[in-house]
């Protein structure tokens, strides 16, 4: 885990989040300030949001609860393909602020990355969940180029970060992923990556400064 924190500090975090995190080393926030992150692996915004939220959660002493998704967005959206292409360009723009580049130039589909969502969900309650999710997203969007992701290519990463083999039976994970989507919609959101703190919603990749300010306000009231 120490290695993961070092990579977060040096490689993954937007400069703004690093600066905010350095200011926050006081007492932890109350339990109702947990950060919930709803994210889809085929959404490039997730590779911007997740490592930054990991750093903010650590700096403020609050849990980061992950809810991977397969289903998201608006059903039968006629602009879905255009939105997917724009999401790649937008995430690349945000990554460049930290001196990085997306290695992918083309969108992925939920089917392409469904196995990763299932593997992440299978780790619920285990300490390797966030580490694997962050590393898998980094490889998917910052390393692999436009090759389609394949389970065999990610199995070693799963074993290294969790100490076990990837799950074979996926029926339970599909049920849990569907529950994540229902929870997202029931709580009032529909898209990825969405962060929720005490009932307040943020598009996580675009509103990292506002998320930090929200945590600051809660810390001031604690």
XYZ file of N, CA and C in Angstrom:
666
model
N 0.827 -1.201 0.000
C 0.000 0.000 0.000
C 0.862 1.252 0.000
N 2.042 1.209 0.659
C 2.939 2.357 0.641
C 3.321 2.717 -0.782
N 3.614 1.713 -1.611
C 3.947 1.979 -3.007
C 2.821 2.661 -3.743
N 1.569 2.260 -3.463
C 0.428 2.905 -4.104
C 0.347 4.368 -3.700
N 0.514 4.674 -2.419
C 0.451 6.063 -1.969
C 1.531 6.905 -2.644
N 2.724 6.332 -2.794
C 3.799 7.074 -3.443
C 3.472 7.356 -4.900
N 2.875 6.390 -5.591
C 2.491 6.617 -6.987
C 1.397 7.671 -7.073
N 0.463 7.645 -6.113
C -0.565 8.675 -6.087
C 0.055 10.051 -5.937
N 1.023 10.172 -5.029
C 1.621 11.474 -4.771
C 2.423 11.969 -5.953
N 3.172 11.106 -6.594
C 4.124 11.536 -7.613
C 3.595 11.516 -9.031
N 2.666 10.598 -9.333
C 2.340 10.388 -10.736
C 0.914 10.702 -11.102
N -0.051 10.428 -10.228
C -1.442 10.404 -10.657
C -2.211 11.667 -10.328
N -1.750 12.484 -9.377
C -2.639 13.500 -8.842
C -2.514 14.827 -9.556
N -3.625 15.441 -9.872
C -3.570 16.813 -10.365
C -2.887 17.701 -9.331
N -2.148 18.692 -9.789
C -1.381 19.543 -8.878
C -2.284 20.220 -7.859
N -3.477 20.590 -8.260
C -4.393 21.230 -7.332
C -4.718 20.322 -6.170
N -4.959 19.058 -6.444
C -5.326 18.128 -5.377
C -4.150 17.899 -4.445
N -2.939 17.832 -4.995
C -1.763 17.683 -4.144
C -1.663 18.849 -3.179
N -1.861 20.062 -3.680
C -1.774 21.242 -2.831
C -2.845 21.218 -1.743
N -4.053 20.833 -2.102
C -5.124 20.769 -1.119
C -4.847 19.704 -0.068
N -4.340 18.572 -0.515
C -4.071 17.480 0.415
C -3.006 17.870 1.427
N -2.021 18.663 1.016
C -0.954 19.072 1.939
C -1.484 19.957 3.057
N -2.600 20.658 2.783
C -3.160 21.528 3.812
C -3.946 20.756 4.845
N -4.376 19.547 4.540
C -5.327 18.844 5.382
C -4.666 17.658 6.070
N -4.210 17.868 7.287
C -3.615 16.774 8.042
C -4.111 16.810 9.489
N -5.292 17.355 9.695
C -5.842 17.484 11.027
C -6.713 16.279 11.353
N -7.603 16.455 12.328
C -8.439 15.340 12.780
C -9.359 14.867 11.659
N -9.738 13.589 11.649
C -10.619 13.080 10.603
C -12.026 13.635 10.731
N -12.765 13.561 9.632
C -14.147 14.000 9.621
C -15.047 12.925 10.206
N -16.270 13.310 10.472
C -17.242 12.350 11.004
C -17.619 11.336 9.937
N -18.227 10.233 10.371
C -18.509 9.127 9.470
C -19.438 9.451 8.328
N -20.325 10.497 8.493
C -21.266 10.793 7.426
C -20.608 11.520 6.257
N -19.298 11.782 6.339
C -18.593 12.483 5.270
C -17.878 11.532 4.324
N -18.234 10.266 4.341
C -17.618 9.321 3.413
C -17.835 9.790 1.978
N -16.831 9.553 1.138
C -16.938 9.859 -0.288
C -17.401 8.591 -1.001
N -18.506 8.688 -1.706
C -18.965 7.583 -2.547
C -18.604 7.924 -3.992
N -17.945 7.007 -4.678
C -17.600 7.217 -6.082
C -18.267 6.145 -6.935
N -19.107 6.581 -7.866
C -19.766 5.716 -8.835
C -19.044 5.913 -10.166
N -18.488 4.845 -10.702
C -17.647 5.008 -11.888
C -17.749 3.792 -12.795
N -17.594 4.038 -14.090
C -17.555 2.979 -15.092
C -16.148 2.894 -15.658
N -15.669 1.692 -15.856
C -14.314 1.525 -16.375
C -14.192 2.009 -17.816
N -15.289 1.986 -18.575
C -15.218 2.488 -19.943
C -15.309 4.005 -20.008
N -15.397 4.671 -18.866
C -15.421 6.129 -18.799
C -14.015 6.637 -18.484
N -13.349 7.355 -19.403
C -11.992 7.822 -19.125
C -11.920 8.833 -17.991
N -13.044 9.471 -17.666
C -13.035 10.376 -16.526
C -12.698 9.686 -15.222
N -12.928 8.376 -15.154
C -12.649 7.635 -13.925
C -11.165 7.617 -13.595
N -10.307 7.613 -14.618
C -8.864 7.575 -14.350
C -8.359 8.920 -13.836
N -9.124 9.978 -14.051
C -8.807 11.272 -13.460
C -9.332 11.327 -12.032
N -10.544 10.842 -11.826
C -11.224 11.008 -10.544
C -10.705 10.107 -9.437
N -10.522 8.823 -9.719
C -10.266 7.873 -8.642
C -8.979 8.158 -7.876
N -7.828 8.317 -8.530
C -6.620 8.557 -7.739
C -6.668 9.857 -6.956
N -7.296 10.889 -7.523
C -7.417 12.155 -6.805
C -8.294 12.006 -5.568
N -9.391 11.276 -5.689
C -10.262 11.075 -4.537
C -9.608 10.180 -3.486
N -8.783 9.242 -3.916
C -8.024 8.456 -2.947
C -7.142 9.357 -2.093
N -6.486 10.321 -2.718
C -5.615 11.236 -1.978
C -6.424 12.133 -1.047
N -7.545 12.654 -1.526
C -8.375 13.507 -0.682
C -8.946 12.729 0.493
N -9.390 11.498 0.245
C -9.927 10.680 1.330
C -8.857 10.426 2.386
N -7.646 10.130 1.938
C -6.549 9.883 2.877
C -6.211 11.143 3.662
N -6.156 12.285 2.976
C -5.781 13.530 3.632
C -6.815 13.972 4.658
N -8.088 13.723 4.393
C -9.156 14.162 5.294
C -9.573 13.087 6.273
N -9.031 11.899 6.148
C -9.374 10.835 7.086
C -10.788 10.327 6.939
N -11.268 10.238 5.684
C -12.625 9.732 5.442
C -12.540 8.508 4.533
N -13.506 7.606 4.630
C -13.509 6.446 3.739
C -13.904 6.827 2.317
N -13.335 6.124 1.352
C -13.741 6.232 -0.043
C -14.435 4.930 -0.411
N -15.713 5.015 -0.704
C -16.519 3.836 -1.019
C -16.718 3.773 -2.528
N -16.305 2.666 -3.128
C -16.346 2.521 -4.580
C -17.562 1.724 -5.021
N -18.204 2.224 -6.088
C -19.351 1.561 -6.680
C -19.132 1.470 -8.190
N -18.471 0.405 -8.649
C -18.279 0.248 -10.098
C -19.612 0.015 -10.804
N -19.649 0.459 -12.051
C -20.875 0.383 -12.843
C -20.604 -0.269 -14.184
N -21.596 -0.925 -14.725
C -21.621 -1.270 -16.149
C -22.669 -0.401 -16.839
N -23.896 -0.424 -16.309
C -24.946 0.450 -16.839
C -24.770 1.854 -16.281
N -24.993 2.851 -17.135
C -24.935 4.251 -16.714
C -25.554 5.102 -17.808
N -25.649 6.396 -17.545
C -26.142 7.323 -18.543
C -27.647 7.246 -18.742
N -28.093 7.822 -19.855
C -29.509 7.894 -20.193
C -29.827 6.780 -21.183
N -30.845 6.013 -20.901
C -31.223 4.907 -21.784
C -31.562 5.426 -23.177
N -31.041 4.740 -24.200
C -31.321 5.070 -25.602
C -30.929 6.502 -25.960
N -29.867 6.976 -25.350
C -29.380 8.336 -25.623
C -28.905 8.412 -27.076
N -29.490 9.241 -27.925
C -29.058 9.304 -29.325
C -27.680 9.921 -29.504
N -27.216 10.620 -28.471
C -25.904 11.265 -28.549
C -24.825 10.471 -27.822
N -25.099 9.206 -27.514
C -24.159 8.432 -26.697
C -22.788 8.309 -27.356
N -22.734 8.034 -28.649
C -21.441 7.875 -29.313
C -20.672 9.180 -29.323
N -21.330 10.278 -29.584
C -20.664 11.572 -29.573
C -20.165 11.906 -28.170
N -20.964 11.591 -27.158
C -20.545 11.836 -25.783
C -19.312 11.007 -25.435
N -19.263 9.773 -25.891
C -18.118 8.910 -25.599
C -16.846 9.461 -26.220
N -16.938 9.946 -27.451
C -15.758 10.537 -28.092
C -15.317 11.804 -27.367
N -16.286 12.612 -26.967
C -15.958 13.835 -26.235
C -15.322 13.508 -24.889
N -15.790 12.450 -24.229
C -15.239 12.078 -22.926
C -13.761 11.746 -23.023
N -13.346 11.101 -24.109
C -11.921 10.795 -24.300
C -11.136 12.083 -24.455
N -11.608 12.996 -25.265
C -10.897 14.274 -25.459
C -10.846 15.071 -24.165
N -11.955 15.074 -23.426
C -12.007 15.844 -22.191
C -11.066 15.269 -21.143
N -11.053 13.946 -21.005
C -10.159 13.324 -20.022
C -8.698 13.552 -20.397
N -8.384 13.521 -21.682
C -7.016 13.785 -22.109
C -6.621 15.221 -21.761
N -7.545 16.154 -21.953
C -7.272 17.551 -21.596
C -6.980 17.676 -20.104
N -7.774 17.020 -19.272
C -7.559 17.085 -17.835
C -6.249 16.400 -17.444
N -5.932 15.285 -18.091
C -4.683 14.581 -17.777
C -3.468 15.424 -18.126
N -3.541 16.195 -19.202
C -2.403 17.014 -19.623
C -2.050 18.071 -18.594
N -2.999 18.489 -17.793
C -2.709 19.471 -16.749
C -1.679 18.949 -15.761
N -1.601 17.620 -15.647
C -0.637 16.996 -14.736
C 0.519 16.377 -15.500
N 0.692 16.788 -16.768
C 1.807 16.270 -17.554
C 1.620 14.860 -18.044
N 0.384 14.372 -18.121
C 0.119 13.020 -18.589
C -0.630 13.088 -19.907
N -0.812 11.939 -20.534
C -1.610 11.814 -21.745
C -2.377 10.515 -21.692
N -3.615 10.535 -22.147
C -4.304 9.275 -22.375
C -3.604 8.544 -23.511
N -3.428 7.260 -23.352
C -2.834 6.480 -24.437
C -3.898 6.060 -25.449
N -5.161 6.135 -25.059
C -6.253 5.772 -25.964
C -6.777 7.013 -26.680
N -7.097 6.839 -27.939
C -7.723 7.911 -28.699
C -9.161 7.580 -29.064
N -9.577 6.332 -28.808
C -10.915 5.887 -29.165
C -11.682 5.442 -27.918
N -12.994 5.642 -27.907
C -13.796 5.214 -26.753
C -13.828 3.695 -26.610
N -14.141 3.258 -25.404
C -14.439 1.864 -25.120
C -15.927 1.738 -24.826
N -16.417 0.520 -24.862
C -17.813 0.267 -24.526
C -17.900 -0.428 -23.176
N -19.098 -0.438 -22.616
C -19.305 -1.127 -21.349
C -18.999 -2.613 -21.471
N -19.271 -3.199 -22.635
C -18.965 -4.614 -22.852
C -17.461 -4.859 -22.828
N -16.691 -3.921 -23.389
C -15.230 -4.072 -23.421
C -14.636 -4.188 -22.031
N -15.189 -3.485 -21.080
C -14.584 -3.390 -19.746
C -15.427 -4.054 -18.662
N -16.447 -4.796 -19.043
C -17.338 -5.398 -18.045
C -16.579 -6.317 -17.099
N -15.581 -7.040 -17.606
C -14.856 -7.974 -16.729
C -14.126 -7.216 -15.631
N -13.617 -6.018 -15.937
C -12.929 -5.231 -14.904
C -13.901 -4.748 -13.844
N -15.088 -4.313 -14.246
C -16.097 -3.916 -13.260
C -16.445 -5.083 -12.350
N -16.564 -6.268 -12.929
C -16.887 -7.456 -12.117
C -15.745 -7.780 -11.159
N -14.526 -7.689 -11.632
C -13.392 -7.990 -10.765
C -13.294 -6.987 -9.624
N -13.509 -5.713 -9.915
C -13.460 -4.697 -8.866
C -14.560 -4.943 -7.846
N -15.762 -5.199 -8.318
C -16.873 -5.445 -7.400
C -16.629 -6.682 -6.550
N -15.960 -7.684 -7.109
C -15.688 -8.911 -6.357
C -14.795 -8.654 -5.144
N -14.117 -7.505 -5.130
C -13.206 -7.172 -4.033
C -13.864 -6.340 -2.938
N -15.164 -6.145 -3.014
C -15.835 -5.328 -2.002
C -15.555 -5.872 -0.609
N -15.194 -4.967 0.275
C -14.870 -5.347 1.639
C -13.441 -5.805 1.838
N -12.668 -5.862 0.767
C -11.275 -6.290 0.860
C -10.340 -5.095 0.661
N -9.165 -5.104 1.286
C -8.277 -3.945 1.217
C -7.713 -3.672 -0.167
N -7.725 -4.659 -1.059
C -7.150 -4.445 -2.384
C -8.094 -3.829 -3.400
N -9.324 -3.500 -3.006
C -10.310 -3.025 -3.977
C -9.868 -1.725 -4.641
N -9.535 -0.718 -3.842
C -9.156 0.583 -4.404
C -7.837 0.499 -5.165
N -6.887 -0.276 -4.639
C -5.592 -0.396 -5.302
C -5.738 -1.014 -6.681
N -6.523 -2.091 -6.768
C -6.695 -2.722 -8.078
C -7.475 -1.818 -9.019
N -8.526 -1.181 -8.534
C -9.316 -0.302 -9.392
C -8.447 0.813 -9.967
N -7.635 1.450 -9.133
C -6.782 2.545 -9.602
C -5.746 2.055 -10.603
N -5.112 0.918 -10.307
C -4.081 0.391 -11.200
C -4.673 -0.082 -12.518
N -5.842 -0.717 -12.460
C -6.479 -1.193 -13.688
C -6.882 -0.028 -14.584
N -7.433 1.035 -13.998
C -7.803 2.203 -14.790
C -6.581 2.877 -15.398
N -5.495 2.923 -14.626
C -4.275 3.523 -15.166
C -3.793 2.740 -16.390
N -3.744 1.437 -16.260
C -3.288 0.637 -17.397
C -4.242 0.775 -18.581
N -5.527 0.737 -18.294
C -6.540 0.773 -19.339
C -6.459 2.052 -20.167
N -6.321 3.194 -19.491
C -6.430 4.481 -20.179
C -5.110 5.197 -20.416
N -4.067 4.859 -19.649
C -2.803 5.589 -19.767
C -1.667 4.759 -20.345
N -1.879 3.464 -20.520
C -0.775 2.587 -20.916
C -1.081 1.779 -22.172
N -2.234 1.165 -22.251
C -2.498 0.120 -23.237
C -2.748 0.591 -24.662
N -2.827 1.888 -24.898
C -3.148 2.346 -26.245
C -4.562 1.958 -26.621
N -4.810 1.772 -27.910
C -6.159 1.476 -28.373
C -6.453 -0.017 -28.492
N -5.604 -0.853 -27.905
C -5.905 -2.283 -27.891
C -7.080 -2.552 -26.973
N -7.924 -3.508 -27.337
C -9.051 -3.857 -26.489
C -8.556 -4.608 -25.250
N -9.082 -4.274 -24.079
C -8.640 -4.967 -22.866
C -9.091 -6.420 -22.867
N -8.227 -7.281 -22.378
C -8.531 -8.713 -22.306
C -8.243 -9.206 -20.890
N -9.062 -10.100 -20.354
C -8.836 -10.573 -18.991
C -7.432 -11.114 -18.748
N -6.888 -11.854 -19.688
C -5.553 -12.422 -19.490
C -4.505 -11.343 -19.247
N -4.686 -10.182 -19.850
C -3.696 -9.112 -19.711
C -3.755 -8.439 -18.341
N -4.874 -8.591 -17.626
C -5.042 -7.937 -16.322
C -4.986 -8.923 -15.158
N -4.927 -10.211 -15.460
C -4.961 -11.212 -14.390
C -3.758 -11.105 -13.464
N -2.564 -10.861 -14.032
C -1.370 -10.758 -13.191
C -1.447 -9.544 -12.271
N -1.996 -8.444 -12.783
C -2.166 -7.250 -11.962
C -3.108 -7.535 -10.794
N -4.178 -8.252 -11.067
C -5.119 -8.615 -10.011
C -4.426 -9.465 -8.940
N -3.669 -10.464 -9.395
C -2.989 -11.342 -8.431
C -1.988 -10.563 -7.595
N -1.241 -9.672 -8.236
C -0.189 -8.935 -7.515
C -0.776 -8.015 -6.455
N -1.904 -7.390 -6.733
C -2.452 -6.404 -5.814
C -3.423 -6.992 -4.801
N -3.947 -8.179 -5.071
C -4.926 -8.762 -4.153
C -4.452 -10.047 -3.504
N -3.446 -10.676 -4.096
C -2.960 -11.929 -3.556
C -3.798 -13.132 -3.921
N -4.728 -12.973 -4.859
C -5.574 -14.090 -5.263
C -5.831 -14.024 -6.760
N -6.381 -15.107 -7.300
C -6.702 -15.141 -8.720
C -8.013 -14.407 -8.979
N -8.196 -13.860 -10.173
C -9.466 -13.213 -10.497
C -10.627 -14.195 -10.382
N -11.802 -13.699 -10.059
C -12.958 -14.598 -9.902
C -13.379 -15.193 -11.233
N -13.885 -16.393 -11.168
C -14.403 -17.052 -12.369
C -15.914 -16.901 -12.444
N -16.604 -17.214 -11.354
C -18.064 -17.070 -11.316
C -18.416 -15.597 -11.232
N -19.271 -15.127 -12.152
C -19.547 -13.700 -12.230
C -21.011 -13.353 -11.976
N -21.858 -14.316 -11.729
C -23.283 -14.038 -11.543
C -23.511 -13.118 -10.345
N -22.827 -13.393 -9.244
C -22.984 -12.551 -8.064
C -22.520 -11.137 -8.301
N -21.428 -10.989 -9.044
C -20.922 -9.649 -9.343
C -21.907 -8.878 -10.208
N -22.523 -9.539 -11.182
C -23.504 -8.860 -12.024
C -24.686 -8.363 -11.207
N -25.115 -9.160 -10.243
C -26.208 -8.733 -9.372
C -25.806 -7.511 -8.567
N -24.585 -7.528 -8.041
C -24.102 -6.395 -7.249
C -23.921 -5.152 -8.102
N -23.432 -5.309 -9.337
C -23.260 -4.164 -10.222
C -24.603 -3.549 -10.588
N -25.599 -4.381 -10.814
C -26.939 -3.864 -11.077
C -27.468 -3.099 -9.863
N -27.154 -3.586 -8.666
C -27.571 -2.886 -7.446
C -26.867 -1.539 -7.330
N -25.592 -1.478 -7.757
C -24.878 -0.197 -7.741
C -25.582 0.822 -8.637
N -26.006 0.356 -9.811
C -26.703 1.256 -10.740
C -28.043 1.709 -10.167
N -28.770 0.794 -9.563
C -30.046 1.171 -8.948
C -29.825 2.176 -7.821
N -28.781 1.975 -7.050
C -28.473 2.901 -5.949
C -28.151 4.285 -6.500
N -27.346 4.333 -7.551
C -27.000 5.612 -8.176
C -28.261 6.354 -8.598
N -29.162 5.660 -9.286
C -30.383 6.303 -9.777
C -31.308 6.688 -8.612
N -31.400 5.821 -7.633
C -32.288 6.108 -6.495
C -31.827 7.339 -5.730
N -30.515 7.546 -5.668
C -29.975 8.689 -4.931
C -29.939 9.961 -5.768
N -30.332 9.875 -7.043
C -30.525 11.091 -7.811
C -29.511 11.388 -8.889
N -28.654 10.412 -9.254
C -27.679 10.655 -10.317
C -27.796 9.546 -11.353
N -27.025 9.669 -12.431
C -27.188 8.723 -13.544
C -25.883 8.423 -14.281
N -24.816 9.189 -14.006
C -23.649 9.129 -14.873
C -22.369 8.860 -14.085
N -21.283 8.653 -14.799
C -19.953 8.372 -14.249
C -18.981 9.440 -14.748
N -17.957 9.746 -13.919
C -17.757 9.392 -12.519
C -18.459 10.403 -11.621
N -19.311 9.926 -10.765
C -20.091 10.782 -9.879
C -19.676 10.527 -8.437
N -19.379 11.609 -7.720
C -18.996 11.513 -6.310
C -20.102 12.110 -5.455
N -20.388 11.454 -4.357
C -21.439 11.898 -3.439
C -20.855 12.001 -2.033
N -21.082 13.164 -1.402
C -20.618 13.396 -0.033
C -21.792 13.965 0.748
N -22.320 13.192 1.662
C -23.404 13.679 2.498
C -24.599 14.185 1.723
N -24.939 13.550 0.622
C -26.081 13.955 -0.177
C -25.775 14.954 -1.261
N -24.554 15.470 -1.323
C -24.156 16.439 -2.343
C -23.416 15.721 -3.469
N -23.821 15.990 -4.716
C -23.261 15.308 -5.877
C -22.262 16.189 -6.620
N -21.225 15.536 -7.196
C -20.224 16.210 -8.011
C -19.852 15.308 -9.187
N -19.650 15.897 -10.369
C -18.962 15.158 -11.420
C -17.487 15.119 -11.014
N -17.016 13.943 -10.627
C -15.783 13.846 -9.849
C -14.540 14.300 -10.607
N -14.454 14.021 -11.911
C -13.238 14.366 -12.640
C -13.132 15.865 -12.899
N -14.257 16.575 -12.891
C -14.268 18.002 -13.203
C -14.378 18.890 -11.972
N -14.721 18.350 -10.826
C -15.036 19.163 -9.655
C -14.199 18.767 -8.443
N -12.931 18.464 -8.687
C -12.067 18.047 -7.577
C -11.857 19.177 -6.575
N -11.712 20.412 -7.053
C -11.542 21.536 -6.136
C -12.788 21.723 -5.284
N -13.966 21.590 -5.899
C -15.207 21.740 -5.142
C -15.395 20.616 -4.132
N -14.956 19.418 -4.501
C -15.018 18.301 -3.546
C -14.126 18.590 -2.342
N -12.928 19.092 -2.602
C -12.026 19.438 -1.501
C -12.634 20.520 -0.618
N -13.276 21.514 -1.227
C -13.919 22.573 -0.446
C -15.060 22.015 0.393
N -15.807 21.081 -0.159
C -16.881 20.439 0.595
C -16.329 19.719 1.820
N -15.228 19.009 1.642
C -14.607 18.326 2.777
C -14.064 19.327 3.779
N -13.533 20.444 3.287
C -13.058 21.499 4.188
C -14.200 22.038 5.053
N -15.345 22.287 4.419
C -16.484 22.826 5.168
C -16.944 21.853 6.238
N -16.975 20.576 5.870
C -17.406 19.587 6.853
C -16.410 19.462 7.995
N -15.133 19.603 7.659
C -14.122 19.543 8.721
C -14.252 20.737 9.643
N -14.566 21.905 9.083
C -14.702 23.109 9.901
C -15.897 22.990 10.859
N -16.944 22.248 10.441
C -18.127 22.101 11.291
C -17.985 20.944 12.271
N -17.002 20.081 12.050
C -16.874 18.892 12.911
C -16.469 19.264 14.337
